[in-house]
Tab-separated table of C-alpha atoms and ligand atoms in Angstrom:
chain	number	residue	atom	x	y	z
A	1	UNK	CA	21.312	17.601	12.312
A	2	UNK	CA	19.122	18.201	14.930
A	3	UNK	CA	16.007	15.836	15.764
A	4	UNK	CA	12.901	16.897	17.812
A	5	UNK	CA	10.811	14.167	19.366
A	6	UNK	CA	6.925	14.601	19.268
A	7	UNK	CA	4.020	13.019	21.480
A	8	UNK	CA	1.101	15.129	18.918
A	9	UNK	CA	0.344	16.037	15.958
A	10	UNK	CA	-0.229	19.673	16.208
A	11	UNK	CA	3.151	19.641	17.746
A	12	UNK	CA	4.385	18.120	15.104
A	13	UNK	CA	2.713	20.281	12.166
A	14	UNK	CA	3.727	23.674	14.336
A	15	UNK	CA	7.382	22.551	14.207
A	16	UNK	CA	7.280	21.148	10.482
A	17	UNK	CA	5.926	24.670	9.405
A	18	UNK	CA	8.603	26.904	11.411
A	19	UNK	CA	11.927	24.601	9.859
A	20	UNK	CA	12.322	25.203	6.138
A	21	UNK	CA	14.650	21.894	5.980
A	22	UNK	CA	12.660	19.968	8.342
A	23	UNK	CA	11.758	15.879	7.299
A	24	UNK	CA	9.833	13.685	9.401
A	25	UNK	CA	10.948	10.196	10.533
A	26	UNK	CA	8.663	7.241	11.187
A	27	UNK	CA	9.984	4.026	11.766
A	28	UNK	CA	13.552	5.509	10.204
A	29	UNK	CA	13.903	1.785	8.144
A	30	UNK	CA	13.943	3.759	4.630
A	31	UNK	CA	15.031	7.203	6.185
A	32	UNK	CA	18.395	6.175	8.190
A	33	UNK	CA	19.665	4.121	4.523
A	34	UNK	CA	18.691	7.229	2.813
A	35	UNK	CA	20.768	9.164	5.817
A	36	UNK	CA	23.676	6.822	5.409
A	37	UNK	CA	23.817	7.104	1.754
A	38	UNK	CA	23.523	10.889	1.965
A	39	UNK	CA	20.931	11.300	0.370
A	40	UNK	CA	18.940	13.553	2.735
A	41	UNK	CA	19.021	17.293	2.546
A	42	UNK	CA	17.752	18.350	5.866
A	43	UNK	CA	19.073	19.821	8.796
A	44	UNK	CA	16.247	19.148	11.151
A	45	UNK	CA	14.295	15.911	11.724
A	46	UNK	CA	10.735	15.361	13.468
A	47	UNK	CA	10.043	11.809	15.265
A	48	UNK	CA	6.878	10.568	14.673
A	49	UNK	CA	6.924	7.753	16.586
A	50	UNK	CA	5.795	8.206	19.608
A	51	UNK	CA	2.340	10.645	18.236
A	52	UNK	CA	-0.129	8.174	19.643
A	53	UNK	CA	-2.603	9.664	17.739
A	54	UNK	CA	-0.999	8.386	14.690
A	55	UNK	CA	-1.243	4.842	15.736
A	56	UNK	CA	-3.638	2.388	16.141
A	57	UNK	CA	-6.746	0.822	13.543
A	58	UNK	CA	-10.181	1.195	14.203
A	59	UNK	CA	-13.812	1.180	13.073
A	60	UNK	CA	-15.425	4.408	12.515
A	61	UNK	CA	-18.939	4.256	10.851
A	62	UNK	CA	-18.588	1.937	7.686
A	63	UNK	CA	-15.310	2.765	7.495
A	64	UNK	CA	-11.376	1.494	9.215
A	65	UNK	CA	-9.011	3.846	9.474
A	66	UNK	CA	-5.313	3.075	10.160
A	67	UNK	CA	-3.334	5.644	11.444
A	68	UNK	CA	-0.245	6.437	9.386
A	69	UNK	CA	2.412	5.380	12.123
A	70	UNK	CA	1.066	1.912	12.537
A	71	UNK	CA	4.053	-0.301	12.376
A	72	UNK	CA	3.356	-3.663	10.328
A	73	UNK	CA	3.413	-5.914	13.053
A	74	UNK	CA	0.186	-3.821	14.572
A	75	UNK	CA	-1.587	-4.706	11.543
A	76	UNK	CA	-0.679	-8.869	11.654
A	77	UNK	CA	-1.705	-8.580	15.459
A	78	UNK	CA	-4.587	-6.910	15.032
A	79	UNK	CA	-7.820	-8.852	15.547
A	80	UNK	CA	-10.036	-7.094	12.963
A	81	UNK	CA	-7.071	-7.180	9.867
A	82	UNK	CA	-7.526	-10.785	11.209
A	83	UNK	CA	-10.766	-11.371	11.033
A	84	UNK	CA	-12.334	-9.300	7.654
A	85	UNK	CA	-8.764	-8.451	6.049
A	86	UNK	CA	-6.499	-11.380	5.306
A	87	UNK	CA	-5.105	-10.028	2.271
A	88	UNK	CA	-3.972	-7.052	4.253
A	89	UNK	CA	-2.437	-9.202	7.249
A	90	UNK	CA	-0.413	-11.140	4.193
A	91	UNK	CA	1.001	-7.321	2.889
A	92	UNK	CA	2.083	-6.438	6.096
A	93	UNK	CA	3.090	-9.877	7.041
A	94	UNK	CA	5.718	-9.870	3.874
A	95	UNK	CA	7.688	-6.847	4.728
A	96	UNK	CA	11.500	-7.561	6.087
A	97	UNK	CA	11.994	-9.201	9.141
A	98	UNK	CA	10.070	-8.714	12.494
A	99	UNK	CA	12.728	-6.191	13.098
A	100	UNK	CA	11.659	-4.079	10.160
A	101	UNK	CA	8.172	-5.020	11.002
A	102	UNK	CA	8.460	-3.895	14.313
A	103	UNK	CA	9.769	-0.553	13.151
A	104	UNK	CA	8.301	0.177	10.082
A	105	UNK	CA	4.828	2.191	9.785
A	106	UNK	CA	2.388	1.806	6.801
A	107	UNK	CA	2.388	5.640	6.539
A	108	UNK	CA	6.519	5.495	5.964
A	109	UNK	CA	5.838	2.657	3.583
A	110	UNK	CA	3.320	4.810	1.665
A	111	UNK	CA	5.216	8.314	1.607
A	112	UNK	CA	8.852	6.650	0.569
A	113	UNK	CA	6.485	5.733	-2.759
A	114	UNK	CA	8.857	2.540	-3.553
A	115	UNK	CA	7.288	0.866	-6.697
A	116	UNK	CA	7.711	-2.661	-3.951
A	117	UNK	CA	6.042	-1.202	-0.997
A	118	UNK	CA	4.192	-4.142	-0.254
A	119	UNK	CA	1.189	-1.964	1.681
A	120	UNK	CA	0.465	-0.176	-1.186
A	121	UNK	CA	-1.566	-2.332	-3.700
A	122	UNK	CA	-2.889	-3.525	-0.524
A	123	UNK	CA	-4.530	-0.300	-0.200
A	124	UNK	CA	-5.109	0.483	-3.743
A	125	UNK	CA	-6.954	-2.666	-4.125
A	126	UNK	CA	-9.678	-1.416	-0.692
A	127	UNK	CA	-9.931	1.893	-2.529
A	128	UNK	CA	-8.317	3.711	0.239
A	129	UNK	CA	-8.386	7.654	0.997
A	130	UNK	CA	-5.387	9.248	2.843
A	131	UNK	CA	-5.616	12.642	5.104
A	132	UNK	CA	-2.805	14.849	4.638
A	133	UNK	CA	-2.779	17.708	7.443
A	134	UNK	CA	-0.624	20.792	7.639
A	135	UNK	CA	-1.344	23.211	10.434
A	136	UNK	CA	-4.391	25.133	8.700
A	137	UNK	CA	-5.671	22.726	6.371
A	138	UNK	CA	-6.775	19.148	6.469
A	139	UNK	CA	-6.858	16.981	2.953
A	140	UNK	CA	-8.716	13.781	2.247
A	141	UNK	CA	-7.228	12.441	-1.371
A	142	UNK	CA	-7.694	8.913	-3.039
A	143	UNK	CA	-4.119	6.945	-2.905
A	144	UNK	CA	-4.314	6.529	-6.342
A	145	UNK	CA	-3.675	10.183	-6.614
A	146	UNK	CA	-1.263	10.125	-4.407
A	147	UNK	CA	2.332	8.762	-6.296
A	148	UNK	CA	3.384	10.993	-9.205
A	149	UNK	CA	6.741	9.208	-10.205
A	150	UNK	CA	9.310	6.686	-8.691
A	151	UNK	CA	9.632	8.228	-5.100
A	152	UNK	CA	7.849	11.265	-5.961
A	153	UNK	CA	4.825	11.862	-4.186
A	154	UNK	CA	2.136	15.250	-3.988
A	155	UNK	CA	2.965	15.318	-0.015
A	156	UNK	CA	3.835	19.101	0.384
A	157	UNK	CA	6.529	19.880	2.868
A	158	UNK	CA	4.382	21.214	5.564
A	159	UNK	CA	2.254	18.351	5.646
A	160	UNK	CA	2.024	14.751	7.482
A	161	UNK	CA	0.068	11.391	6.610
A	162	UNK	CA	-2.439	10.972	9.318
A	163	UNK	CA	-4.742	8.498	8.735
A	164	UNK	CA	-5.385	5.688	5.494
A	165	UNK	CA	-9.600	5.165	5.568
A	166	UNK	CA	-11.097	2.678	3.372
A	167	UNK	CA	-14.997	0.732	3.219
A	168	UNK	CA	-15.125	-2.062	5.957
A	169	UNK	CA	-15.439	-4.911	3.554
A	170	UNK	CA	-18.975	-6.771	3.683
A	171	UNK	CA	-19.378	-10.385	4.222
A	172	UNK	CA	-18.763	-11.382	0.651
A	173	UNK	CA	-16.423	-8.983	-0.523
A	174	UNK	CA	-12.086	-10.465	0.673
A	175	UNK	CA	-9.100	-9.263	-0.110
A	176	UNK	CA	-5.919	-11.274	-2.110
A	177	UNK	CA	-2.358	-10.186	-1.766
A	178	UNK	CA	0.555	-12.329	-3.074
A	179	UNK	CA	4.416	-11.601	-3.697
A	180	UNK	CA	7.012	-12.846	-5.813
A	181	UNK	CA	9.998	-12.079	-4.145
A	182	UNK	CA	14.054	-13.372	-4.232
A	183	UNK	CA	13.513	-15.401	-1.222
A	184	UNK	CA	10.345	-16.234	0.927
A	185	UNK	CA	11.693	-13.754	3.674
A	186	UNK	CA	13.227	-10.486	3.740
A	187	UNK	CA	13.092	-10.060	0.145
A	188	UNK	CA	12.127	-6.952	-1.703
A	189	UNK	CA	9.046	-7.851	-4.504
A	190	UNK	CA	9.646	-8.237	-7.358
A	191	UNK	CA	6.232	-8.358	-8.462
A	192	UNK	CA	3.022	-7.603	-5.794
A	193	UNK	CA	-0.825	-8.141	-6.461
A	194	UNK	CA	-3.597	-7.487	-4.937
A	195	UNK	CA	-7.318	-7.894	-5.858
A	196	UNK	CA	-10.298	-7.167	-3.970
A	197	UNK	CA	-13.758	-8.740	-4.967
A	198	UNK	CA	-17.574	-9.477	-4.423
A	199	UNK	CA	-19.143	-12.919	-6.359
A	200	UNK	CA	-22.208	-13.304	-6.107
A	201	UNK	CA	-24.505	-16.538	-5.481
A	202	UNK	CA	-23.806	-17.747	-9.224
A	203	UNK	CA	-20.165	-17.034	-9.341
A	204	UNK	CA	-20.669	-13.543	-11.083
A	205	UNK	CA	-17.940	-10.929	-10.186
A	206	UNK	CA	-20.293	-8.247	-8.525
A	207	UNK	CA	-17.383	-6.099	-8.128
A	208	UNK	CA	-13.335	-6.494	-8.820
A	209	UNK	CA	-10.500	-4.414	-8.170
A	210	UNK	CA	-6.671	-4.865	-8.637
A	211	UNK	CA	-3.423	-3.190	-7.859
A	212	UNK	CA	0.112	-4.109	-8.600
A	213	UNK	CA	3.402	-3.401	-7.116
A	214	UNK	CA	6.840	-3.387	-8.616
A	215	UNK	CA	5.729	-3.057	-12.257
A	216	UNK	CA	5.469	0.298	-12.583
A	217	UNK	CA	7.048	3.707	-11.095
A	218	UNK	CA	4.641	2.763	-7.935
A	219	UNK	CA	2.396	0.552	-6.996
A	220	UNK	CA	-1.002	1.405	-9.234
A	221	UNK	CA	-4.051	-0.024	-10.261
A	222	UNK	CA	-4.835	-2.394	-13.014
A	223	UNK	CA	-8.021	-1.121	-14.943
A	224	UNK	CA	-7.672	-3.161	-17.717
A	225	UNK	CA	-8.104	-6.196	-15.578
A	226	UNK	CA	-11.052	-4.323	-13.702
A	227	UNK	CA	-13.062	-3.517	-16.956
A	228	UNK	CA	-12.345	-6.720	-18.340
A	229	UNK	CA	-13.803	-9.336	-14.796
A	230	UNK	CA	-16.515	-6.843	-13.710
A	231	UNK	CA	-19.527	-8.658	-14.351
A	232	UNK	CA	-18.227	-11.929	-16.007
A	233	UNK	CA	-19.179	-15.621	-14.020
A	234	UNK	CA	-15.735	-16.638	-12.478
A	235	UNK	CA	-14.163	-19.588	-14.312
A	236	UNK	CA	-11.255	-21.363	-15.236
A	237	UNK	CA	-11.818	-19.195	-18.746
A	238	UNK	CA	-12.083	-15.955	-17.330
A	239	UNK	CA	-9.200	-16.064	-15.150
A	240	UNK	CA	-7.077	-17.762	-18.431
A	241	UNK	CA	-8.148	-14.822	-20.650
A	242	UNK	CA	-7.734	-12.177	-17.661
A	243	UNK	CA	-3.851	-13.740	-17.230
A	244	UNK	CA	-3.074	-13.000	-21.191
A	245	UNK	CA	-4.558	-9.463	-21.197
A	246	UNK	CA	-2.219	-8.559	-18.338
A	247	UNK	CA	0.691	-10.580	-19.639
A	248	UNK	CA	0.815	-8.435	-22.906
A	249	UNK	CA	0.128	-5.587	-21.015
A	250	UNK	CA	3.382	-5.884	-18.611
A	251	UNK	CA	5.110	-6.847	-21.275
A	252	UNK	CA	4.369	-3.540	-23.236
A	253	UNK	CA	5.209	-1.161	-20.124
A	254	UNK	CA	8.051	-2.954	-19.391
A	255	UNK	CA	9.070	-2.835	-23.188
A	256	UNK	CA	13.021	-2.494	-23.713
A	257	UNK	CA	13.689	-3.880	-20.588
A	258	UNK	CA	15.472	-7.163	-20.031
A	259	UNK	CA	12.842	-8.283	-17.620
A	260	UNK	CA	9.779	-7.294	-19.578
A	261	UNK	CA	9.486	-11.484	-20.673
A	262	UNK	CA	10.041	-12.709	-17.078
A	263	UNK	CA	7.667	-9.867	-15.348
A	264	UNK	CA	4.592	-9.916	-17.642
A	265	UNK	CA	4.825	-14.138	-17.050
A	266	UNK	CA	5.645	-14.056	-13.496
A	267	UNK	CA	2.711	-11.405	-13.265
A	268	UNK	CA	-0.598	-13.309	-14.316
A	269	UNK	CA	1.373	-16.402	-11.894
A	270	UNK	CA	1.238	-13.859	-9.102
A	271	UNK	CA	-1.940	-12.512	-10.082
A	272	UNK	CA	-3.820	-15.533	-10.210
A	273	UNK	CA	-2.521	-16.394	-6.940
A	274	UNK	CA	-3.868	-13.120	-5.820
A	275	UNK	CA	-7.143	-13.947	-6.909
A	276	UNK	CA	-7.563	-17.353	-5.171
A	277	UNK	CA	-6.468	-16.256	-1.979
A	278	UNK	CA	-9.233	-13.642	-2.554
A	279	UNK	CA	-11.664	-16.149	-3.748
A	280	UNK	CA	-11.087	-18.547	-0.926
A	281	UNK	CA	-11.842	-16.062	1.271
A	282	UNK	CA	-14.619	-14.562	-0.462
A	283	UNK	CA	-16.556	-18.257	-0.403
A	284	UNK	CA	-15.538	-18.696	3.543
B	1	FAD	C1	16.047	-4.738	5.578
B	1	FAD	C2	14.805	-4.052	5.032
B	1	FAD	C3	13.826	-4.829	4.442
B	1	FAD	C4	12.674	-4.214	3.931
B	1	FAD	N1	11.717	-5.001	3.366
B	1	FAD	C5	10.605	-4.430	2.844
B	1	FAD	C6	9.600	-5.237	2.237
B	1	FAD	O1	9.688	-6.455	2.154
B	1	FAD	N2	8.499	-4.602	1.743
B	1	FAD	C7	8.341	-3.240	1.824
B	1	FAD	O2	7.315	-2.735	1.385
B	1	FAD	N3	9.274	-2.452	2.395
B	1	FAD	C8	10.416	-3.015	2.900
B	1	FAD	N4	11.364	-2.229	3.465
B	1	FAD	C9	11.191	-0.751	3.441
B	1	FAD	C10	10.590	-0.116	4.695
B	1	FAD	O3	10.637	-0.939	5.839
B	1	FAD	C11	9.195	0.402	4.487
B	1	FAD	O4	9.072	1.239	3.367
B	1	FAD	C12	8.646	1.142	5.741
B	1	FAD	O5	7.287	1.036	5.663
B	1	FAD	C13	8.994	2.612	5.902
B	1	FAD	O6	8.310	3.080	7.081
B	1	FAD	P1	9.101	3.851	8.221
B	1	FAD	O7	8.127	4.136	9.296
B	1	FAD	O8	10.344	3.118	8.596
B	1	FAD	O9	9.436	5.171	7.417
B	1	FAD	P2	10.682	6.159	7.574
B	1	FAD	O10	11.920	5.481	7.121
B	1	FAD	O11	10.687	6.770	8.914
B	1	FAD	O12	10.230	7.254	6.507
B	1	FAD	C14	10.167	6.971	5.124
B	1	FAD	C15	9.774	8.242	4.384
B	1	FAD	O13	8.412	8.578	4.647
B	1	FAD	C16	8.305	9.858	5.279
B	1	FAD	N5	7.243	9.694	6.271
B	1	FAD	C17	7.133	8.719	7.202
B	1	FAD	N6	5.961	8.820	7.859
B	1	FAD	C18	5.315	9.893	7.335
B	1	FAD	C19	4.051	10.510	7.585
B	1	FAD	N7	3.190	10.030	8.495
B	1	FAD	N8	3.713	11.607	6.875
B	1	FAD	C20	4.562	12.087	5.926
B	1	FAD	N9	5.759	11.540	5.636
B	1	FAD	C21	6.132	10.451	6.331
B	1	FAD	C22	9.666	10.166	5.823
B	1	FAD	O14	9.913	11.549	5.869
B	1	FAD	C23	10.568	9.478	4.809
B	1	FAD	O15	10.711	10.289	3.665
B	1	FAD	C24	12.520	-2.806	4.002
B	1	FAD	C25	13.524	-2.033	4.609
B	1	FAD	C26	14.649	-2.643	5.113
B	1	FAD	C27	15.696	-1.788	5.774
């Protein structure tokens, strides 16, 4: 197998259209397992790392934009994740070990389309576009487009993740992301939630909306839970009845399966975790 390293993009697109077996490589922490267990059919491999213009998060207009070969431990360090995007800083912050975090880029986390990559309902929840480019075309999709099945993503072989863009939250809109996983470190999720929200001064949900890893075939939004809190006054009733709507929910998509009673019970826990980190937040 041969491996070309690339410092830009257009480098990078030229090369991926002139190989017909041609992957990329990030980070490698999915790829090289996927190597090892021979799963890969390629016979040439493009480094990504080191395409500056891939990395880095910034403000542009009302908008942040991450570029796709961010690793996670960018995100923790970075003072505006920090500051407006706690929720995010938790996703990132939950992956592996600071080896993997080190390593690891969101855009690698996003195109492997696990059903537990932790970035994802991150980035459902903030409504986030993605830019595909190939070397005569440039394609802004929603995420939740994105995933078609377990893995399986609408990526086409000529083209690389550039940049995730989503709204810069306002002051009282936060983000909540909790996991359930094995063990409180390096531990795959077994169930992921995020929720993003905007109360108003009487408690009213202004605006409310959810994603879920590791319940599905990939990570995907909850709009059942969305239509159902949009617009009610946040109590202890609300959140009660929003926890048994989801509950028989999981448990009918997970129907058959031995963990269907554990999941749809450990989901409104992790939920409603979700949506008091998000809450705190949200109320400063
Ligand atoms: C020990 C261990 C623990 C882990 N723990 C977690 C965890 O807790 N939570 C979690 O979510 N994940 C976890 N992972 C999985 C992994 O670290 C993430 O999915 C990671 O984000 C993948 O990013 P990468 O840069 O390493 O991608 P790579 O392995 O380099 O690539 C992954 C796939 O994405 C493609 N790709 C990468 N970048 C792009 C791009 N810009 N455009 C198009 N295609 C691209 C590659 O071709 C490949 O198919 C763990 C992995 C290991 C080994």
């Amino acid at each position: 197998m041969e491996c070309y390293r690339a410092t830009k993009i257009q480098e990078a697109l030229k090369i991926l259209n002139q190989h017909k077996n041609c992957k990329l490589i990030a980070g490698g922490t999915d790829f090289v397992i996927k190597m090892r267990k021979g799963q890969l059919n390629c016979d040439f491999v493009i480094d990504i790392s080191s395409v500056e213009e891939l990395k880095g998060i910034r403000e542009v207009g009302e908008y942040i934009e991450i570029g796709a070969a961010t690793t996670f431990s960018e995100i923790v360090d970075c003072v505006l994740v920090s500051n407006r995007l706690k929720g995010l800083k938790s996703a990132a912050k939950s992956v592996g070990s600071p080896q993997i975090r080190n390593r690891g880029t969101v855009g690698g986390n996003i195109c492997n389309a696990s059903p537990a990559a932790d970035m994802v309902p991150a980035l459902l929840a903030l409504d986030s576009s993605i830019i595909l480019e190939s070397v005569d075309s440039k394609r802004e999709i929603s995420l939740r487009d994105f995933f078609v099945d377990k893995g399986k993503t609408i990526i086409q072989p000529n083209e690389i993740l550039t940049t995730i863009k989503f709204k810069n939250p306002t002051k009282n809109q936060a983000l909540g992301f909790y996991k359930i996983g094995l063990r409180k470190s390096l531990a795959i999720s077994r169930i992921s939630f995020a929720v993003f929200l905007e109360i108003d001064s009487i408690n009213r949900i202004e605006m409310f909306r959810a994603a879920s890893g590791s319940i599905g075939k990939f990570p995907m939004r909850e709009y059942k839970l969305e239509e159902f809190l949009i617009g009610r006054i946040f109590d202890e009733d609300a959140l009660n009845m929003a926890c048994r709507l989801l509950e028989e929910d999981v448990f009918d998509r997970l129907s058959g399966r031995n963990t269907a009673k554990f999941k749809s019970i450990a989901s409104s826990g992790c939920f409603k975790r979700a949506i008091e980190l998000g809450m705190d937040e949200c109320r400063g």
